[in-house]
Short mmCIF file of C-alpha atoms in Angstrom, two decimals:
data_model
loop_
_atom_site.label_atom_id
_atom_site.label_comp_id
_atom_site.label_asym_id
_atom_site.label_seq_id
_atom_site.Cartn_x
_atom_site.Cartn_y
_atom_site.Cartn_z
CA UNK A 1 -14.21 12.65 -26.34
CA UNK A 2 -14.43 14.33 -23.30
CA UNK A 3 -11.48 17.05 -21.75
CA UNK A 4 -10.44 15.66 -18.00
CA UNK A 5 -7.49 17.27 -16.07
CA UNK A 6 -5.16 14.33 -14.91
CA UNK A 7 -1.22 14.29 -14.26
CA UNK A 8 1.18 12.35 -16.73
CA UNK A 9 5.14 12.52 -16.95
CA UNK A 10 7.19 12.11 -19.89
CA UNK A 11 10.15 11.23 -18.41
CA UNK A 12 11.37 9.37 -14.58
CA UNK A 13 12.63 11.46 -12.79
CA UNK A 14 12.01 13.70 -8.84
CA UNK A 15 8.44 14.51 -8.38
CA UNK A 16 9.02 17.50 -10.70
CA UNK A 17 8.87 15.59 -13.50
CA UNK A 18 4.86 15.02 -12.98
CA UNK A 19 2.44 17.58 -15.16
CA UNK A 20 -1.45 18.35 -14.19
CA UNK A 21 -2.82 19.17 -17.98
CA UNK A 22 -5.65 18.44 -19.74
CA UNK A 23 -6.37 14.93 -21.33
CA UNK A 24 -8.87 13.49 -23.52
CA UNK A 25 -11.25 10.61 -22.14
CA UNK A 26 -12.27 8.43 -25.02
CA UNK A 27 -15.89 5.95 -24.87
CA UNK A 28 -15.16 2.54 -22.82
CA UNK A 29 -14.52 -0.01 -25.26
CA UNK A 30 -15.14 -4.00 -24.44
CA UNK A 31 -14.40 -5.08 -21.26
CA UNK A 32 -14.27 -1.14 -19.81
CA UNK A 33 -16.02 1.83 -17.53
CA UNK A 34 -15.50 5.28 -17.93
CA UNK A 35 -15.13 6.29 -13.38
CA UNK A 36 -15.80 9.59 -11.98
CA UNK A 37 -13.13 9.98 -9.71
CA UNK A 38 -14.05 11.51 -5.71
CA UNK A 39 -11.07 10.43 -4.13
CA UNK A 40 -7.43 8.98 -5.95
CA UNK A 41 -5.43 7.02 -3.71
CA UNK A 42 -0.98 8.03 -3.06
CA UNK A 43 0.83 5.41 -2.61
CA UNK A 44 4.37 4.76 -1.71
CA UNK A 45 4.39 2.67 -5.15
CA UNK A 46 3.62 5.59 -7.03
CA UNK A 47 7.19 7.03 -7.28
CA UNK A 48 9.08 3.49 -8.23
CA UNK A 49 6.84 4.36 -10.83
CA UNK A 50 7.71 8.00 -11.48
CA UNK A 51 11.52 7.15 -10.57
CA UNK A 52 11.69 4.60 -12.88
CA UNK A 53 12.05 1.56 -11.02
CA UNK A 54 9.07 0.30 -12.54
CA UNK A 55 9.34 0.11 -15.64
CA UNK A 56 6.59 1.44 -18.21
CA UNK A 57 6.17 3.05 -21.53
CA UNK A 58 6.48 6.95 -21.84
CA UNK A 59 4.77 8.85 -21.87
CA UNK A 60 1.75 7.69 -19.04
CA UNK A 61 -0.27 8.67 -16.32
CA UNK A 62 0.34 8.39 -12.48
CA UNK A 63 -1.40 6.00 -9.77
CA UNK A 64 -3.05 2.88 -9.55
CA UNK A 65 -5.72 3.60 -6.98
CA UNK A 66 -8.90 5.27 -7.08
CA UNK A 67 -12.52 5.42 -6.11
CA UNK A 68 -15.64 7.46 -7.65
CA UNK A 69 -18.75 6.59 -9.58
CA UNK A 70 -19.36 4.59 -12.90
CA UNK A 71 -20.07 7.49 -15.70
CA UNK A 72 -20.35 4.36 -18.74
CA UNK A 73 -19.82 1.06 -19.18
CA UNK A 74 -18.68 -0.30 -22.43
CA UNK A 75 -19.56 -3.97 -24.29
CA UNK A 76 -19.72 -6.80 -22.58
CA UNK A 77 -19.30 -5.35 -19.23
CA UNK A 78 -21.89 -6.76 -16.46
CA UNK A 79 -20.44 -7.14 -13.04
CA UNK A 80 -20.91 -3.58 -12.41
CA UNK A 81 -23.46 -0.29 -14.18
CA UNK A 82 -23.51 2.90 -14.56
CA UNK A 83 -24.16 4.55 -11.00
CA UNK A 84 -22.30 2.37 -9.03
CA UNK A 85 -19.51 3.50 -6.50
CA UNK A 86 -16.64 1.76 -6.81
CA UNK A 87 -13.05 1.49 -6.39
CA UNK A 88 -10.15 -0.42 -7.51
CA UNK A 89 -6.36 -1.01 -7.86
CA UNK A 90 -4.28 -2.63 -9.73
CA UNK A 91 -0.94 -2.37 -11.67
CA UNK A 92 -0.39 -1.18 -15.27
CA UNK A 93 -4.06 -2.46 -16.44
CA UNK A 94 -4.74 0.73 -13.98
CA UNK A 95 -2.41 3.35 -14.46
CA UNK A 96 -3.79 7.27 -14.85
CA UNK A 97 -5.65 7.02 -11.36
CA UNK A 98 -4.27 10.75 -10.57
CA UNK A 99 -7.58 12.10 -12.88
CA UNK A 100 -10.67 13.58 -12.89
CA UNK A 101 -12.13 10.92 -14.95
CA UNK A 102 -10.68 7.35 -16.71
CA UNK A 103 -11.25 4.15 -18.26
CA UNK A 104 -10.88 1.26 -16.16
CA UNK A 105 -10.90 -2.52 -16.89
CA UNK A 106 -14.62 -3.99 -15.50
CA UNK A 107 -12.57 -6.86 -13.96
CA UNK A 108 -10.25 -4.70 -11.58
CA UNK A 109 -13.65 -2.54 -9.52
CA UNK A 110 -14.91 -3.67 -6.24
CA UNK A 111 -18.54 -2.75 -5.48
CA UNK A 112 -18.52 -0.17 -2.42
CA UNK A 113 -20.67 -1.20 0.68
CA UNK A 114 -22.50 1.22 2.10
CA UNK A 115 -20.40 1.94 4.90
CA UNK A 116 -17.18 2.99 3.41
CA UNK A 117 -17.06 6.47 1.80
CA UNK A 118 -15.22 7.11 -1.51
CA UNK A 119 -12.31 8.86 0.40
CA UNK A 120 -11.63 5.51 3.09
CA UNK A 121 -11.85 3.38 0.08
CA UNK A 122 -8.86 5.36 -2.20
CA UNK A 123 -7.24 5.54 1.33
CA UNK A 124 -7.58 1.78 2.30
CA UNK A 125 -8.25 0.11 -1.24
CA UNK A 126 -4.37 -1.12 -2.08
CA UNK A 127 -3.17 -0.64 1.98
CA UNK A 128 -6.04 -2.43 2.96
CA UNK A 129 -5.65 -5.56 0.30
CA UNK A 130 -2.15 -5.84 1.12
CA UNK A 131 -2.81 -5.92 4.31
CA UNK A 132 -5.42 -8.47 4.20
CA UNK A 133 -2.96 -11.01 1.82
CA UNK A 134 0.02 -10.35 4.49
CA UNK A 135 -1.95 -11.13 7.54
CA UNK A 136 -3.96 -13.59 5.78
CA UNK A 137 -2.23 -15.40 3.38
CA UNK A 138 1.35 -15.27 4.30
CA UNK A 139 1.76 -16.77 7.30
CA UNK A 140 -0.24 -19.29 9.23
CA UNK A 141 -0.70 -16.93 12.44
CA UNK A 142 -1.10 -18.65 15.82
CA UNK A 143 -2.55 -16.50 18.15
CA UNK A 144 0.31 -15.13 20.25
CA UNK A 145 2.95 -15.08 17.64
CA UNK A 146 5.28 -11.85 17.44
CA UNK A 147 5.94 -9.78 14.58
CA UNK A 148 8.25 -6.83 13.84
CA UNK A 149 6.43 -4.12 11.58
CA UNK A 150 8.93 -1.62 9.88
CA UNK A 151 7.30 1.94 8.81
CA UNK A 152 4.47 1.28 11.66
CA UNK A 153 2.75 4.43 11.27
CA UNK A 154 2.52 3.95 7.47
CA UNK A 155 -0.82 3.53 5.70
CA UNK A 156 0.31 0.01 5.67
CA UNK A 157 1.86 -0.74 8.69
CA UNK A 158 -1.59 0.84 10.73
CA UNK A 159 -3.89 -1.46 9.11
CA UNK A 160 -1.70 -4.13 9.52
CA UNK A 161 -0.69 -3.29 12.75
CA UNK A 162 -4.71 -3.47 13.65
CA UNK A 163 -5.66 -6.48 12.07
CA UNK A 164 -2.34 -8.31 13.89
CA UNK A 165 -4.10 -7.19 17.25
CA UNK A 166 -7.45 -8.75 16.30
CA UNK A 167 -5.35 -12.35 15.70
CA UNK A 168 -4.13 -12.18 19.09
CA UNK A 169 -0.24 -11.11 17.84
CA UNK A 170 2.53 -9.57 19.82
CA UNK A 171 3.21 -6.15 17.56
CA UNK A 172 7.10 -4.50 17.93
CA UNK A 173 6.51 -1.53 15.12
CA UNK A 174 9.39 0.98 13.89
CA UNK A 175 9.15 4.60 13.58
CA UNK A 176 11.45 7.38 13.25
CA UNK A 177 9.67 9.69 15.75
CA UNK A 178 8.01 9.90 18.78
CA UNK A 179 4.80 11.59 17.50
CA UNK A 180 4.66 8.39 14.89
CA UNK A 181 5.60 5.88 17.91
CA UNK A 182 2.28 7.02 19.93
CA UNK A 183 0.06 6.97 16.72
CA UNK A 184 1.53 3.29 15.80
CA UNK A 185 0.75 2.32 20.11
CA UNK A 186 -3.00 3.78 19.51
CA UNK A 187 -3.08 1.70 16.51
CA UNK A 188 -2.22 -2.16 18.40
CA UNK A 189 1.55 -2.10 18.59
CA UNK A 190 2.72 -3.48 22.13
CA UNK A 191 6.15 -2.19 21.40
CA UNK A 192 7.40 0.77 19.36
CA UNK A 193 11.07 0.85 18.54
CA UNK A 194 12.72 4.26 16.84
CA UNK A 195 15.03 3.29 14.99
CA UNK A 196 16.83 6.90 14.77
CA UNK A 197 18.44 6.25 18.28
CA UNK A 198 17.90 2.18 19.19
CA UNK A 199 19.36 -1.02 17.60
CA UNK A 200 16.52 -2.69 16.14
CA UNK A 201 17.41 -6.52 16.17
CA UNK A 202 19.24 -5.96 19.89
CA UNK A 203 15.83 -4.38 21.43
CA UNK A 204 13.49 -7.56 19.44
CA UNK A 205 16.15 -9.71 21.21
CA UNK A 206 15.34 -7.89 24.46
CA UNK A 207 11.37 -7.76 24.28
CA UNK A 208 11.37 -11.55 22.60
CA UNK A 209 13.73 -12.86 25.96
CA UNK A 210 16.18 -13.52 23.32
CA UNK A 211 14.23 -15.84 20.77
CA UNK A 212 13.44 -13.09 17.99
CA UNK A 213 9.96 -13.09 16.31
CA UNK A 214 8.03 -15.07 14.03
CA UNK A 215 7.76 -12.85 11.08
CA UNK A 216 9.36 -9.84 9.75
CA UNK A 217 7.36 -6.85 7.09
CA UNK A 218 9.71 -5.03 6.08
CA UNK A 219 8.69 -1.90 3.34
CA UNK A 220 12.11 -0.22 3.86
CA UNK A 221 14.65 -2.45 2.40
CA UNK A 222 17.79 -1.86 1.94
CA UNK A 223 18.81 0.11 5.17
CA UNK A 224 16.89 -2.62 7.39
CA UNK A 225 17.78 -5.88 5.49
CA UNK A 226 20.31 -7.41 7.83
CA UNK A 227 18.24 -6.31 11.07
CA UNK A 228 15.45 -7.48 10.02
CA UNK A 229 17.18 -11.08 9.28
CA UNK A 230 18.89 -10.56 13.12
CA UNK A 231 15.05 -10.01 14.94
CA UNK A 232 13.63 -12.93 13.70
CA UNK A 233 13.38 -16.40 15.63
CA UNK A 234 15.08 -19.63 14.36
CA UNK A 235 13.03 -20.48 10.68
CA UNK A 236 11.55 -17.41 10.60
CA UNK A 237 9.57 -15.21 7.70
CA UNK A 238 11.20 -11.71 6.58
CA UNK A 239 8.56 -10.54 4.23
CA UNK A 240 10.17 -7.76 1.93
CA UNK A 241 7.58 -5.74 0.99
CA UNK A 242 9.09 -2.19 -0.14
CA UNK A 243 12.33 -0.59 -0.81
CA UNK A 244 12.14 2.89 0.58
CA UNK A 245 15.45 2.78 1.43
CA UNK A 246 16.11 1.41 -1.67
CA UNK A 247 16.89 -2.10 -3.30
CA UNK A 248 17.88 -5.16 -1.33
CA UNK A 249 21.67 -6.05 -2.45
CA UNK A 250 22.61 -8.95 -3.36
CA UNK A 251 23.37 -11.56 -1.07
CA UNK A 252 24.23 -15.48 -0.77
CA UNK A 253 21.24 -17.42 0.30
CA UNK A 254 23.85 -19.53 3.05
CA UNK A 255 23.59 -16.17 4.88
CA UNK A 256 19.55 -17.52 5.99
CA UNK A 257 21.60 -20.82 6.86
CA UNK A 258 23.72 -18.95 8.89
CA UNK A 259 21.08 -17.16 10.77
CA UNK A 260 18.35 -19.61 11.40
CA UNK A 261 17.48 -20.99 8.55
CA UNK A 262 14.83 -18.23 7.67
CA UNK A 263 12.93 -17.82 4.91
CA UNK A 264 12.30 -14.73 3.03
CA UNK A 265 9.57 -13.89 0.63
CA UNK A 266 9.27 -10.51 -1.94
CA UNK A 267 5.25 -11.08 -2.97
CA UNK A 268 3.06 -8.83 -5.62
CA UNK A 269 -0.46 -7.87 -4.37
CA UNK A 270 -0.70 -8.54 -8.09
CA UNK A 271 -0.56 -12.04 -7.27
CA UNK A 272 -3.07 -12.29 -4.33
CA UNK A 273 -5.87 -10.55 -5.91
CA UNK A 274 -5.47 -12.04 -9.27
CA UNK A 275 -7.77 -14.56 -8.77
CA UNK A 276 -11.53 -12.46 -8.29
CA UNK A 277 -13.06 -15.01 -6.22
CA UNK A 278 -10.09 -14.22 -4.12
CA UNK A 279 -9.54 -10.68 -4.68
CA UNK A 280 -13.56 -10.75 -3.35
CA UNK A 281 -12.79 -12.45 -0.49
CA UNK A 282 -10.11 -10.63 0.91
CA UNK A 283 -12.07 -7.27 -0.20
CA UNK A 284 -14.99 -8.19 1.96
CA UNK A 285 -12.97 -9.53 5.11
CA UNK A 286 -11.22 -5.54 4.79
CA UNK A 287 -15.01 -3.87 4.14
CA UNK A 288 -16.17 -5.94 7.22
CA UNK A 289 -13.57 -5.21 10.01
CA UNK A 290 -13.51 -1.62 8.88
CA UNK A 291 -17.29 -0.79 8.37
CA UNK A 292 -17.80 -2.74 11.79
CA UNK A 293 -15.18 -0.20 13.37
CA UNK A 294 -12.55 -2.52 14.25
CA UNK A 295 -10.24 -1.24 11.81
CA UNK A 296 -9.79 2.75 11.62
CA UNK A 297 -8.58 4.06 8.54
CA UNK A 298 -6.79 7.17 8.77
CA UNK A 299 -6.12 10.11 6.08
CA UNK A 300 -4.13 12.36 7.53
CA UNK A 301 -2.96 14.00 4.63
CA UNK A 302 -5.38 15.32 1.71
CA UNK A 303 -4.00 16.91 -1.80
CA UNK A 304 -5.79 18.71 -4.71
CA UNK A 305 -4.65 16.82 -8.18
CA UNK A 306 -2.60 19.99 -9.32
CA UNK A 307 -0.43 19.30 -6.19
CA UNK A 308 0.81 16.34 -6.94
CA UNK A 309 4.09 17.52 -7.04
CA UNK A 310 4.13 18.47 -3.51
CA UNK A 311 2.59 15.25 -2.53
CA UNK A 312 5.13 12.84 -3.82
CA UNK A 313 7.97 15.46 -2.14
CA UNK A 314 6.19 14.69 0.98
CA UNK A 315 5.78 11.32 0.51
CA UNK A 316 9.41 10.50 0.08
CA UNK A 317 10.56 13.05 2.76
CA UNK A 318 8.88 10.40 5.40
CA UNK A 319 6.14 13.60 6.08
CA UNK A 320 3.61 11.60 5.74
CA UNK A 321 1.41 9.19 8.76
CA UNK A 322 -1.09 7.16 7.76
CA UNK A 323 -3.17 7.57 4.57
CA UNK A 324 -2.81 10.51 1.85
CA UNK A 325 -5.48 10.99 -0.76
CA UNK A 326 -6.16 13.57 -3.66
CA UNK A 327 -9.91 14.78 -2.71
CA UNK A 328 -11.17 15.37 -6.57
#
């Protein structure tokens, strides 16, 4: 066995609930590797976890994204050996990515290319995938088609905003400052809206001459449901993609009648990188734009491990642009 500090939480709770203590690392048994962490990925989805609106046994470990070198592989294991850098993400299969060392299923690693460092990859590894299956697997984009990008200057929302600019998209983004409007405009959005002072769906209206646009990704939820549903064009997308805000209510599907007949979607990354052939693809479509510069990735915020605490406060106070990592 070998000691490893990590964070786990015994109960949901605020970010005080999470505690950096010692655990033990066992030997990789079939169908595992034993990773040396360098950089652990913090993600929004990291506190529906630690809330409790995912739900998982108690007690458990914290995050689902990491990157580092293979320490061990156990039986059976061949599409990666010991040496390797690699990084993954995942769901529960991955949970305990806030650690100095883990075990991690063989199937859920992607090889690392030589261009991307340990710290891009934990920073771009689950932004950058859901990125790619939004832009690429959603919708069928038409160069020229308009979207509306809630939480703009997120880790999500710059990647995506990027990629929509190398299809040839109109990008409207959302922030809730001016210093996160100008990072989302050097980041490919045409239009920034801030949506502390201006009416979201009346200024899409304005910069769409009234039509609305194609698609809406909306991580926020609850507080930007029904504007999101009033910015997009007549049998338009709202893809719900977060609830920072909080759930979606309930509501009666004639209401998408009513408006358009839109559609609206609520997808896992789960479910686009289940497949590996897939998961591949879409992993090496990310590796290339970014390695080839044409997607930045940008950490803005780095945390030691033992201030994890401090990290998810952050998080959920909206202090965060771009990318956070824990440098290990």
């Amino acid at each position: 066995m070998t000691l490893t500090k990590a964070i786990r939480f015994y109960e949901t709770g605020t970010p005080d609930v999470l505690r950096y203590e010692d655990v033990e690392v066992g030997e990789p048994s079939v169908g595992e590797v034993r990773i040396r962490h360098v950089a652990v990925g913090l993600n929004y989805a990291d506190t529906y976890f630690r809330n409790g609106t995912y739900k998982i046994p108690m007690p458990n470990g914290m995050g689902v994204e990491a990157s580092g070198v293979v320490e061990q592989v156990g039986e059976g294991v061949t599409n990666v050996q010991v040496g390797d850098r690699v990084t993954y993400t995942g769901f529960i299969n991955t949970l305990g990515a806030y650690s100095e060392e883990t075990l991690v299923p063989a199937n859920a690693l992607i090889k690392l290319p030589e261009g991307i460092s340990c710290e891009t990859a934990a920073a771009m590894t689950m932004r950058g995938l859901t990125s790619a299956y939004l832009i690429r697997r959603i919708y069928d984009f038409k160069a020229g088609d308009s979207i509306l990008l809630h939480a703009a200057a997120g880790g999500v929302g710059l990647i995506v905003a990027q990629w929509a600019k190398l299809l040839g998209l109109t990008v409207i983004g959302t922030t809730s400052s001016e210093e996160k409007a100008a990072i989302a405009r050097a980041h490919g959005c045409d239009h920034v809206i801030n949506y502390s002072h201006e009416n979201v769906a009346e200024r899409v209206r304005e910069l769409t001459g009234g039509v609305g646009v194609s698609v809406v990704f909306d991580s926020v939820g609850k507080d930007t449901f029904m504007s999101s549903l009033d910015s997009l064009k007549r049998r338009g997308l709202l893809v719900c993609v977060g609830t920072a805000s909080g759930a979606i209510p309930p509501f009666d599907p004639v209401l998408l009648a009513m408006k358009g007949s839109l559609f609206v979607t609520r997808p896992a990354l789960a479910d686009y990188i289940a497949d590996p052939v897939e998961k591949q693809a879409l992993a090496n479509e990310l590796f290339d734009h970014v390695s080839s510069g044409r997607i930045k990735i940008e950490i803005n915020q780095r945390y030691k491990l033992e201030d994890a605490v401090q990290a998810h406060r952050d998080l959920e106070a909206r202090k965060t642009i771009g990318s956070s990592i824990f440098v290990i």
